[in-house]
mmCIF file of C-alpha atoms in Angstrom:
data_model
loop_
_atom_site.group_PDB
_atom_site.id
_atom_site.type_symbol
_atom_site.label_atom_id
_atom_site.label_comp_id
_atom_site.label_asym_id
_atom_site.label_seq_id
_atom_site.Cartn_x
_atom_site.Cartn_y
_atom_site.Cartn_z
ATOM 1 C CA MET A 1 142.910 -11.851 -86.449
ATOM 2 C CA THR A 2 140.735 -11.534 -89.356
ATOM 3 C CA ASP A 3 141.065 -12.136 -93.176
ATOM 4 C CA ASP A 4 144.163 -13.498 -94.426
ATOM 5 C CA THR A 5 145.812 -11.978 -96.347
ATOM 6 C CA ASP A 6 149.505 -9.893 -97.999
ATOM 7 C CA ALA A 7 150.581 -8.911 -100.773
ATOM 8 C CA ALA A 8 150.335 -11.132 -103.516
ATOM 9 C CA GLY A 9 147.328 -12.679 -102.268
ATOM 10 C CA PRO A 10 143.863 -11.302 -102.879
ATOM 11 C CA ALA A 11 142.256 -7.201 -101.849
ATOM 12 C CA PRO A 12 141.093 -8.106 -97.686
ATOM 13 C CA PHE A 13 137.229 -7.107 -98.113
ATOM 14 C CA THR A 14 135.928 -4.303 -97.087
ATOM 15 C CA ALA A 15 133.585 -3.022 -94.888
ATOM 16 C CA ALA A 16 130.883 -2.541 -97.654
ATOM 17 C CA ASP A 17 131.263 -6.748 -97.957
ATOM 18 C CA TYR A 18 130.400 -7.474 -94.228
ATOM 19 C CA ALA A 19 127.422 -4.935 -94.348
ATOM 20 C CA ALA A 20 125.888 -6.756 -96.966
ATOM 21 C CA ARG A 21 126.703 -10.003 -95.717
ATOM 22 C CA MET A 22 125.070 -9.509 -93.048
ATOM 23 C CA SER A 23 122.051 -7.478 -94.054
ATOM 24 C CA ALA A 24 121.505 -10.423 -96.609
ATOM 25 C CA ALA A 25 121.448 -13.146 -92.761
ATOM 26 C CA ALA A 26 118.800 -10.841 -91.757
ATOM 27 C CA ARG A 27 117.117 -10.631 -94.436
ATOM 28 C CA SER A 28 117.213 -14.557 -95.084
ATOM 29 C CA ALA A 29 116.288 -14.965 -90.896
ATOM 30 C CA ALA A 30 113.126 -12.745 -91.673
ATOM 31 C CA ASP A 31 112.530 -15.385 -94.779
ATOM 32 C CA ALA A 32 112.910 -18.025 -92.437
ATOM 33 C CA GLY A 33 110.383 -17.069 -89.916
ATOM 34 C CA LEU A 34 112.925 -15.800 -87.433
ATOM 35 C CA ALA A 35 112.853 -12.440 -85.377
ATOM 36 C CA GLY A 36 116.692 -12.576 -86.058
ATOM 37 C CA LEU A 37 120.252 -14.190 -85.506
ATOM 38 C CA LEU A 38 122.798 -14.446 -82.932
ATOM 39 C CA ILE A 39 126.121 -14.984 -84.399
ATOM 40 C CA ALA A 40 128.551 -16.449 -81.285
ATOM 41 C CA PRO A 41 132.395 -16.026 -82.279
ATOM 42 C CA GLY A 42 133.660 -18.986 -84.560
ATOM 43 C CA PRO A 43 132.910 -19.798 -88.088
ATOM 44 C CA ASP A 44 129.752 -17.491 -88.628
ATOM 45 C CA LEU A 45 131.127 -14.284 -87.207
ATOM 46 C CA THR A 46 134.671 -14.623 -88.908
ATOM 47 C CA HIS A 47 132.074 -14.419 -91.967
ATOM 48 C CA LEU A 48 129.468 -12.005 -91.313
ATOM 49 C CA THR A 49 132.589 -9.126 -89.673
ATOM 50 C CA GLY A 50 135.467 -9.497 -89.976
ATOM 51 C CA TYR A 51 136.300 -10.204 -86.342
ATOM 52 C CA ARG A 52 137.744 -13.825 -84.893
ATOM 53 C CA PRO A 53 138.527 -12.797 -81.376
ATOM 54 C CA THR A 54 142.463 -14.501 -80.402
ATOM 55 C CA ALA A 55 141.389 -15.791 -78.044
ATOM 56 C CA GLU A 56 137.930 -17.803 -76.560
ATOM 57 C CA THR A 57 136.331 -17.274 -73.359
ATOM 58 C CA GLU A 58 133.660 -17.233 -71.346
ATOM 59 C CA ARG A 59 132.866 -13.222 -71.670
ATOM 60 C CA LEU A 60 129.593 -12.860 -74.180
ATOM 61 C CA THR A 61 129.933 -11.757 -76.897
ATOM 62 C CA LEU A 62 127.362 -11.580 -79.435
ATOM 63 C CA LEU A 63 126.691 -10.383 -82.715
ATOM 64 C CA VAL A 64 122.724 -9.640 -82.991
ATOM 65 C CA LEU A 65 121.060 -9.282 -86.187
ATOM 66 C CA ALA A 66 117.727 -8.262 -87.611
ATOM 67 C CA ALA A 67 115.940 -6.888 -90.633
ATOM 68 C CA GLY A 68 115.635 -3.653 -90.596
ATOM 69 C CA LYS A 69 117.676 -2.620 -87.685
ATOM 70 C CA ASP A 70 121.342 -1.476 -87.894
ATOM 71 C CA PRO A 71 123.665 -4.287 -87.092
ATOM 72 C CA VAL A 72 124.890 -4.036 -83.473
ATOM 73 C CA LEU A 73 128.237 -6.392 -82.001
ATOM 74 C CA VAL A 74 128.189 -6.576 -77.728
ATOM 75 C CA VAL A 75 132.058 -7.390 -76.352
ATOM 76 C CA PRO A 76 133.690 -6.878 -73.162
ATOM 77 C CA ALA A 77 134.735 -3.079 -72.786
ATOM 78 C CA LEU A 78 138.596 -4.920 -72.712
ATOM 79 C CA GLU A 79 138.233 -6.603 -75.845
ATOM 80 C CA ALA A 80 136.098 -3.739 -77.517
ATOM 81 C CA PRO A 81 140.032 -2.279 -78.883
ATOM 82 C CA ASP A 82 140.523 -5.708 -81.003
ATOM 83 C CA ALA A 83 136.539 -5.677 -82.379
ATOM 84 C CA ALA A 84 136.789 -2.190 -83.455
ATOM 85 C CA LYS A 85 140.041 -2.395 -85.917
ATOM 86 C CA ALA A 86 137.589 -5.618 -88.201
ATOM 87 C CA PRO A 87 137.105 -4.841 -91.667
ATOM 88 C CA GLY A 88 133.686 -4.813 -91.020
ATOM 89 C CA ALA A 89 132.786 -2.897 -88.088
ATOM 90 C CA ALA A 90 132.502 0.249 -89.443
ATOM 91 C CA ALA A 91 129.690 -1.854 -90.283
ATOM 92 C CA LEU A 92 127.824 -2.146 -87.366
ATOM 93 C CA THR A 93 127.165 -0.902 -83.834
ATOM 94 C CA LEU A 94 129.966 -1.961 -81.002
ATOM 95 C CA ARG A 95 128.262 -2.077 -76.686
ATOM 96 C CA ASP A 96 130.970 -3.452 -74.577
ATOM 97 C CA TRP A 97 130.206 -4.164 -71.220
ATOM 98 C CA ALA A 98 131.873 -3.916 -68.704
ATOM 99 C CA ASP A 99 132.764 -7.020 -65.809
ATOM 100 C CA GLY A 100 131.248 -6.950 -62.898
ATOM 101 C CA LYS A 101 127.815 -5.064 -65.275
ATOM 102 C CA ASP A 102 125.123 -8.552 -66.781
ATOM 103 C CA PRO A 103 125.994 -8.637 -70.258
ATOM 104 C CA TYR A 104 122.121 -10.410 -70.408
ATOM 105 C CA ALA A 105 120.616 -7.455 -69.731
ATOM 106 C CA LEU A 106 122.956 -4.361 -71.841
ATOM 107 C CA THR A 107 121.306 -7.147 -74.514
ATOM 108 C CA ALA A 108 118.012 -8.053 -74.254
ATOM 109 C CA PRO A 109 116.906 -4.899 -75.138
ATOM 110 C CA LEU A 110 118.297 -5.478 -78.971
ATOM 111 C CA LEU A 111 115.887 -8.516 -78.609
ATOM 112 C CA ASP A 112 112.259 -9.200 -79.606
ATOM 113 C CA PHE A 113 111.023 -10.482 -76.495
ATOM 114 C CA ARG A 114 108.607 -13.094 -77.601
ATOM 115 C CA GLY A 115 110.783 -13.365 -80.913
ATOM 116 C CA ARG A 116 112.263 -17.224 -82.222
ATOM 117 C CA PHE A 117 115.911 -16.242 -83.100
ATOM 118 C CA GLY A 118 118.419 -18.048 -84.829
ATOM 119 C CA VAL A 119 121.643 -19.138 -83.362
ATOM 120 C CA SER A 120 125.466 -20.062 -84.456
ATOM 121 C CA ASP A 121 125.694 -23.738 -83.589
ATOM 122 C CA ASN A 122 128.758 -22.886 -81.414
ATOM 123 C CA THR A 123 126.995 -20.826 -79.044
ATOM 124 C CA TRP A 124 127.881 -21.482 -75.592
ATOM 125 C CA ALA A 125 124.521 -22.900 -73.288
ATOM 126 C CA LEU A 126 126.061 -20.204 -70.592
ATOM 127 C CA HIS A 127 124.994 -17.288 -72.601
ATOM 128 C CA LEU A 128 121.630 -18.753 -74.127
ATOM 129 C CA LEU A 129 120.521 -19.926 -70.745
ATOM 130 C CA GLY A 130 121.444 -16.244 -69.423
ATOM 131 C CA LEU A 131 119.345 -14.790 -72.462
ATOM 132 C CA GLN A 132 116.865 -17.430 -71.587
ATOM 133 C CA GLN A 133 116.682 -15.834 -68.135
ATOM 134 C CA GLU A 134 116.169 -12.343 -69.392
ATOM 135 C CA LEU A 135 114.307 -12.538 -71.538
ATOM 136 C CA PRO A 136 112.097 -16.224 -71.342
ATOM 137 C CA GLY A 137 109.537 -15.773 -74.005
ATOM 138 C CA THR A 138 112.532 -16.321 -76.620
ATOM 139 C CA SER A 139 113.620 -19.313 -78.371
ATOM 140 C CA TYR A 140 116.229 -20.301 -80.193
ATOM 141 C CA ALA A 141 117.136 -22.482 -82.983
ATOM 142 C CA PRO A 142 120.466 -23.457 -84.694
ATOM 143 C CA VAL A 143 122.030 -21.710 -88.298
ATOM 144 C CA THR A 144 122.460 -24.910 -89.260
ATOM 145 C CA ASN A 145 119.156 -25.824 -89.176
ATOM 146 C CA CYS A 146 117.102 -23.107 -89.441
ATOM 147 C CA LEU A 147 119.526 -21.080 -92.777
ATOM 148 C CA PRO A 148 122.047 -24.133 -93.623
ATOM 149 C CA MET A 149 122.705 -22.192 -96.348
ATOM 150 C CA LEU A 150 123.470 -19.428 -94.177
ATOM 151 C CA ARG A 151 127.844 -19.321 -95.686
ATOM 152 C CA ALA A 152 127.278 -22.126 -98.617
ATOM 153 C CA VAL A 153 127.071 -20.159 -101.720
ATOM 154 C CA LYS A 154 130.045 -18.100 -102.250
ATOM 155 C CA ASP A 155 131.159 -15.297 -104.499
ATOM 156 C CA GLN A 156 133.571 -14.651 -106.605
ATOM 157 C CA ARG A 157 135.947 -13.582 -104.507
ATOM 158 C CA GLU A 158 135.707 -16.044 -101.971
ATOM 159 C CA LEU A 159 136.532 -18.378 -105.094
ATOM 160 C CA GLU A 160 139.041 -17.022 -105.723
ATOM 161 C CA ARG A 161 140.358 -17.673 -102.277
ATOM 162 C CA MET A 162 138.902 -20.993 -102.352
ATOM 163 C CA ALA A 163 141.092 -22.135 -105.430
ATOM 164 C CA ALA A 164 143.871 -20.430 -103.988
ATOM 165 C CA ALA A 165 143.775 -23.018 -101.021
ATOM 166 C CA ALA A 166 142.960 -25.882 -103.568
ATOM 167 C CA ALA A 167 145.623 -25.117 -105.849
ATOM 168 C CA ALA A 168 148.582 -24.974 -102.071
ATOM 169 C CA ALA A 169 147.547 -28.448 -101.431
ATOM 170 C CA ASP A 170 147.885 -29.269 -104.726
ATOM 171 C CA ALA A 171 151.748 -27.913 -104.357
ATOM 172 C CA ALA A 172 152.261 -30.149 -101.515
ATOM 173 C CA TYR A 173 150.107 -33.157 -102.658
ATOM 174 C CA ALA A 174 153.083 -33.117 -105.595
ATOM 175 C CA GLN A 175 156.022 -32.502 -103.235
ATOM 176 C CA ILE A 176 155.124 -35.343 -100.681
ATOM 177 C CA LEU A 177 155.394 -37.662 -103.463
ATOM 178 C CA HIS A 178 159.302 -37.278 -103.772
ATOM 179 C CA LEU A 179 159.831 -37.849 -100.025
ATOM 180 C CA PRO A 180 160.549 -41.382 -98.908
ATOM 181 C CA PHE A 181 157.729 -43.348 -97.109
ATOM 182 C CA ALA A 182 159.517 -46.140 -96.478
ATOM 183 C CA GLY A 183 160.429 -46.974 -92.607
ATOM 184 C CA ARG A 184 159.107 -43.528 -91.621
ATOM 185 C CA ARG A 185 156.497 -42.665 -88.965
ATOM 186 C CA GLU A 186 152.756 -41.765 -90.001
ATOM 187 C CA THR A 187 153.922 -38.661 -87.944
ATOM 188 C CA ASP A 188 157.159 -38.317 -90.078
ATOM 189 C CA VAL A 189 155.227 -37.439 -93.215
ATOM 190 C CA ALA A 190 152.763 -35.982 -91.264
ATOM 191 C CA ALA A 191 154.840 -33.127 -89.797
ATOM 192 C CA ASP A 192 155.985 -33.347 -93.447
ATOM 193 C CA LEU A 193 152.758 -32.225 -96.031
ATOM 194 C CA ALA A 194 151.982 -29.566 -92.749
ATOM 195 C CA ALA A 195 155.192 -28.087 -93.549
ATOM 196 C CA LEU A 196 154.392 -28.165 -97.172
ATOM 197 C CA LEU A 197 151.131 -26.140 -96.829
ATOM 198 C CA ARG A 198 152.775 -23.903 -94.372
ATOM 199 C CA THR A 199 155.378 -23.569 -97.295
ATOM 200 C CA HIS A 200 152.451 -22.478 -99.499
ATOM 201 C CA GLY A 201 150.135 -20.528 -98.052
ATOM 202 C CA HIS A 202 148.436 -21.718 -95.905
ATOM 203 C CA SER A 203 148.135 -19.339 -91.932
ATOM 204 C CA GLN A 204 146.111 -23.063 -90.659
ATOM 205 C CA VAL A 205 146.808 -26.949 -90.605
ATOM 206 C CA ASP A 206 143.314 -28.267 -89.471
ATOM 207 C CA PHE A 207 144.350 -32.058 -90.130
ATOM 208 C CA THR A 208 147.080 -34.570 -92.259
ATOM 209 C CA VAL A 209 145.866 -37.707 -91.996
ATOM 210 C CA VAL A 210 148.509 -40.391 -92.931
ATOM 211 C CA GLY A 211 146.804 -43.793 -92.627
ATOM 212 C CA SER A 212 149.495 -46.601 -93.740
ATOM 213 C CA GLY A 213 148.598 -50.361 -94.090
ATOM 214 C CA PRO A 214 145.744 -51.488 -92.363
ATOM 215 C CA ASN A 215 145.134 -48.372 -90.532
ATOM 216 C CA GLY A 216 144.065 -46.624 -94.010
ATOM 217 C CA ALA A 217 140.365 -49.074 -92.983
ATOM 218 C CA ASP A 218 140.174 -46.229 -91.159
ATOM 219 C CA PRO A 219 138.779 -42.971 -92.785
ATOM 220 C CA HIS A 220 139.999 -40.468 -89.879
ATOM 221 C CA HIS A 221 143.081 -41.990 -88.725
ATOM 222 C CA GLU A 222 144.628 -39.917 -86.585
ATOM 223 C CA ALA A 223 148.374 -40.442 -87.855
ATOM 224 C CA GLY A 224 150.267 -42.185 -85.267
ATOM 225 C CA ASP A 225 153.434 -44.120 -84.894
ATOM 226 C CA ARG A 226 154.128 -46.927 -87.000
ATOM 227 C CA VAL A 227 156.698 -47.091 -89.139
ATOM 228 C CA ILE A 228 155.162 -47.240 -92.861
ATOM 229 C CA ARG A 229 156.208 -50.093 -95.171
ATOM 230 C CA HIS A 230 157.218 -51.481 -98.494
ATOM 231 C CA GLY A 231 154.318 -52.541 -99.957
ATOM 232 C CA ASP A 232 151.883 -50.635 -97.995
ATOM 233 C CA MET A 233 148.702 -48.318 -99.018
ATOM 234 C CA VAL A 234 148.591 -44.965 -97.334
ATOM 235 C CA VAL A 235 145.822 -42.937 -97.956
ATOM 236 C CA LEU A 236 146.363 -38.558 -97.328
ATOM 237 C CA ASP A 237 144.045 -36.556 -96.427
ATOM 238 C CA PHE A 238 145.525 -32.902 -95.553
ATOM 239 C CA GLY A 239 143.906 -28.998 -95.508
ATOM 240 C CA GLY A 240 143.317 -26.399 -93.399
ATOM 241 C CA LEU A 241 142.844 -22.435 -94.762
ATOM 242 C CA ARG A 242 144.665 -20.245 -96.785
ATOM 243 C CA PHE A 243 143.597 -16.636 -97.016
ATOM 244 C CA GLY A 244 141.087 -17.419 -94.384
ATOM 245 C CA TYR A 245 139.499 -20.585 -96.768
ATOM 246 C CA GLY A 246 139.683 -23.605 -96.470
ATOM 247 C CA SER A 247 141.628 -26.069 -98.660
ATOM 248 C CA ASP A 248 140.995 -30.665 -98.401
ATOM 249 C CA ILE A 249 142.247 -32.929 -100.222
ATOM 250 C CA SER A 250 142.568 -36.978 -99.818
ATOM 251 C CA ARG A 251 145.187 -39.048 -102.760
ATOM 252 C CA THR A 252 145.986 -42.339 -101.855
ATOM 253 C CA VAL A 253 149.502 -43.553 -102.860
ATOM 254 C CA HIS A 254 151.279 -46.738 -102.269
ATOM 255 C CA VAL A 255 154.922 -47.919 -101.134
ATOM 256 C CA GLY A 256 156.258 -49.888 -104.090
ATOM 257 C CA GLU A 257 154.252 -51.515 -107.295
ATOM 258 C CA PRO A 258 150.943 -52.353 -106.062
ATOM 259 C CA THR A 259 149.434 -55.688 -105.854
ATOM 260 C CA ALA A 260 146.668 -56.269 -109.019
ATOM 261 C CA GLU A 261 143.887 -56.455 -106.423
ATOM 262 C CA GLU A 262 145.507 -53.496 -104.988
ATOM 263 C CA GLN A 263 145.219 -51.344 -107.827
ATOM 264 C CA ARG A 264 140.953 -52.212 -109.277
ATOM 265 C CA VAL A 265 140.204 -50.985 -105.942
ATOM 266 C CA HIS A 266 142.108 -47.951 -106.407
ATOM 267 C CA ASP A 267 140.646 -47.632 -110.431
ATOM 268 C CA VAL A 268 136.812 -48.127 -108.575
ATOM 269 C CA VAL A 269 137.430 -45.352 -106.129
ATOM 270 C CA ARG A 270 138.493 -43.377 -108.540
ATOM 271 C CA GLU A 271 135.680 -43.979 -111.562
ATOM 272 C CA ALA A 272 133.207 -43.455 -108.592
ATOM 273 C CA GLN A 273 134.838 -40.457 -107.366
ATOM 274 C CA GLN A 274 134.917 -38.820 -111.580
ATOM 275 C CA ALA A 275 130.975 -40.512 -111.677
ATOM 276 C CA GLY A 276 130.267 -37.615 -108.048
ATOM 277 C CA VAL A 277 131.989 -34.863 -110.021
ATOM 278 C CA ALA A 278 130.397 -35.628 -113.129
ATOM 279 C CA ALA A 279 127.045 -35.234 -111.327
ATOM 280 C CA VAL A 280 126.850 -32.076 -110.055
ATOM 281 C CA ARG A 281 124.945 -28.906 -111.793
ATOM 282 C CA PRO A 282 122.415 -26.896 -110.697
ATOM 283 C CA GLY A 283 118.937 -27.426 -108.913
ATOM 284 C CA VAL A 284 120.820 -31.175 -108.311
ATOM 285 C CA ALA A 285 119.752 -32.463 -105.006
ATOM 286 C CA CYS A 286 122.895 -33.106 -102.954
ATOM 287 C CA GLN A 287 121.949 -36.667 -102.340
ATOM 288 C CA GLU A 288 121.872 -37.274 -106.442
ATOM 289 C CA VAL A 289 126.353 -36.694 -105.928
ATOM 290 C CA ASP A 290 126.314 -39.333 -103.133
ATOM 291 C CA ARG A 291 124.270 -41.752 -105.637
ATOM 292 C CA ALA A 292 126.539 -41.602 -108.241
ATOM 293 C CA ALA A 293 129.822 -41.910 -106.386
ATOM 294 C CA ARG A 294 128.226 -44.991 -104.440
ATOM 295 C CA ALA A 295 126.061 -46.274 -107.304
ATOM 296 C CA VAL A 296 129.807 -47.220 -108.283
ATOM 297 C CA ILE A 297 131.048 -48.667 -105.144
ATOM 298 C CA THR A 298 128.242 -50.950 -105.255
ATOM 299 C CA GLU A 299 127.936 -51.669 -108.628
ATOM 300 C CA PHE A 300 132.227 -53.587 -108.131
ATOM 301 C CA GLY A 301 130.708 -55.026 -105.037
ATOM 302 C CA TYR A 302 132.139 -52.290 -102.269
ATOM 303 C CA GLY A 303 129.016 -50.579 -101.614
ATOM 304 C CA ASP A 304 129.312 -51.804 -97.957
ATOM 305 C CA ARG A 305 132.944 -51.147 -97.465
ATOM 306 C CA PHE A 306 131.879 -47.165 -98.424
ATOM 307 C CA ILE A 307 131.207 -46.563 -94.902
ATOM 308 C CA HIS A 308 130.631 -42.106 -94.911
ATOM 309 C CA ARG A 309 128.861 -39.513 -96.552
ATOM 310 C CA THR A 310 130.534 -38.742 -100.391
ATOM 311 C CA GLY A 311 131.234 -34.930 -99.045
ATOM 312 C CA HIS A 312 131.034 -31.792 -96.996
ATOM 313 C CA GLY A 313 130.339 -28.301 -97.596
ATOM 314 C CA ILE A 314 134.049 -25.964 -97.022
ATOM 315 C CA GLY A 315 134.413 -22.472 -96.876
ATOM 316 C CA VAL A 316 136.079 -20.371 -93.900
ATOM 317 C CA THR A 317 135.589 -23.807 -92.169
ATOM 318 C CA THR A 318 136.664 -26.300 -93.788
ATOM 319 C CA HIS A 319 133.836 -28.515 -92.358
ATOM 320 C CA GLU A 320 129.689 -26.760 -93.068
ATOM 321 C CA PRO A 321 127.452 -27.455 -95.019
ATOM 322 C CA PRO A 322 125.647 -28.407 -97.670
ATOM 323 C CA TYR A 323 126.476 -32.273 -97.135
ATOM 324 C CA MET A 324 126.729 -34.789 -99.649
ATOM 325 C CA VAL A 325 124.091 -37.172 -98.165
ATOM 326 C CA GLU A 326 121.252 -39.757 -98.876
ATOM 327 C CA GLY A 327 118.832 -37.706 -97.938
ATOM 328 C CA GLU A 328 119.556 -34.424 -98.285
ATOM 329 C CA GLU A 329 117.228 -32.935 -101.208
ATOM 330 C CA GLN A 330 118.870 -29.057 -100.882
ATOM 331 C CA PRO A 331 119.779 -28.196 -104.805
ATOM 332 C CA LEU A 332 123.164 -26.753 -105.580
ATOM 333 C CA VAL A 333 123.685 -23.579 -106.110
ATOM 334 C CA PRO A 334 126.452 -21.993 -108.601
ATOM 335 C CA GLY A 335 128.631 -20.942 -105.698
ATOM 336 C CA MET A 336 128.678 -23.513 -103.644
ATOM 337 C CA CYS A 337 132.278 -25.152 -102.655
ATOM 338 C CA PHE A 338 131.756 -29.286 -101.520
ATOM 339 C CA SER A 339 134.472 -32.496 -101.135
ATOM 340 C CA VAL A 340 133.424 -35.263 -103.658
ATOM 341 C CA GLU A 341 135.661 -38.001 -101.373
ATOM 342 C CA PRO A 342 133.912 -41.505 -102.263
ATOM 343 C CA GLY A 343 136.384 -44.089 -100.466
ATOM 344 C CA VAL A 344 136.658 -48.021 -100.032
ATOM 345 C CA TYR A 345 138.250 -49.377 -96.617
ATOM 346 C CA LEU A 346 138.947 -53.119 -96.504
ATOM 347 C CA PRO A 347 139.204 -53.814 -92.688
ATOM 348 C CA GLY A 348 142.579 -54.876 -91.411
ATOM 349 C CA ARG A 349 144.388 -54.719 -94.676
ATOM 350 C CA PHE A 350 143.447 -51.165 -96.137
ATOM 351 C CA GLY A 351 141.200 -47.981 -97.780
ATOM 352 C CA VAL A 352 141.837 -46.057 -100.618
ATOM 353 C CA ARG A 353 140.516 -42.497 -100.894
ATOM 354 C CA ILE A 354 140.256 -39.580 -103.376
ATOM 355 C CA GLU A 355 139.219 -36.722 -102.756
ATOM 356 C CA ASP A 356 139.044 -32.971 -104.539
ATOM 357 C CA ILE A 357 137.094 -29.596 -103.467
ATOM 358 C CA VAL A 358 134.932 -28.854 -106.683
ATOM 359 C CA THR A 359 132.468 -25.825 -106.956
ATOM 360 C CA VAL A 360 128.778 -24.912 -108.810
ATOM 361 C CA THR A 361 128.733 -23.283 -111.571
ATOM 362 C CA GLU A 362 125.976 -21.718 -113.833
ATOM 363 C CA ASP A 363 125.644 -25.361 -116.054
ATOM 364 C CA GLY A 364 127.330 -28.089 -114.083
ATOM 365 C CA GLY A 365 130.643 -28.138 -112.013
ATOM 366 C CA ARG A 366 134.287 -27.368 -111.711
ATOM 367 C CA ARG A 367 137.829 -29.301 -109.397
ATOM 368 C CA LEU A 368 139.339 -26.593 -107.515
ATOM 369 C CA ASN A 369 142.196 -29.532 -106.766
ATOM 370 C CA ASN A 370 143.687 -30.563 -109.879
ATOM 371 C CA ALA A 371 146.278 -33.265 -108.926
ATOM 372 C CA PRO A 372 147.319 -36.205 -110.305
ATOM 373 C CA ARG A 373 144.439 -38.635 -109.426
ATOM 374 C CA GLU A 374 146.612 -42.051 -110.645
ATOM 375 C CA LEU A 375 148.007 -44.595 -107.267
ATOM 376 C CA ALA A 376 151.016 -42.881 -107.353
ATOM 377 C CA VAL A 377 154.371 -44.848 -106.226
ATOM 378 C CA VAL A 378 156.470 -43.411 -103.667
ATOM 379 C CA ASP A 379 159.228 -44.716 -101.615
#
């Protein structure tokens, strides 16, 4: 499986695109004092090569990148034909290994036997320990720690995919407002959201949070069998992948007319979300986005009820660096994409969250989601 495209979608990435990504990643690793990068199946491998193995396997698959050296993808022999079809395959060397052979002995000559390597976060311990046994002088660090910006800055073609995914999520939200809520289970509405995302071009649905009434006070509530009632506040948070890039949007709706307090809390969150978006501009530390949104909620007396970070990066996965959280001093860079999603959660009663994906521009920030942020009344 590779880049999600269709006849009406953006042009696929080319081998030259993947070659440029691998070269840049190798240079970044060298600049960080690393001997290279070891990338196992997962989002980093997909981003760098376009290769996404069809099934999780215990057999070693590993992309080896080092500055000044050609990239090599070590793959099981039975999966080599699929790997050779990946759009980035022409920009690397495939080295396969057969069952019964030692893949670590095959991989070891590709590595500096005393080097320190960045390793993709989801690399199996089985494989890392196998390499360490073969090369005891090597050491390793997770890519998220040593190269947090590896996938953070999107080029124009990636931004087009991000915008398309966001537009599809907006369209799904517009349609869900016309479907019934009261008298139906949360899981029913969640199924509607998943179907709408697919209708609007998503190849993968990652989550459909539907938190009604008191369940809305749990930010990551999984849709359950609770029957939605008239008078409920309902938090909707949903997203997935379109053209290989992520969507993630949150809106809060009300079944019937809201009370004055419910409207007030929603207004506070909406103002906080606007403040967070307004804080986005190049050179500003990620934590300043969190501080801007949190300051509004704190001013109105709900500071202790905003219980999570303000945002997370998004790209080929729906959660990735950078994170909009206190203590994150990484400056914002044009091309970064991340959520801005403050919330207020009143245990046992209701919750409110409003979320858009924002990209950093040359002089500020731009929302990719344009769905209305007012408190919508549904039936």
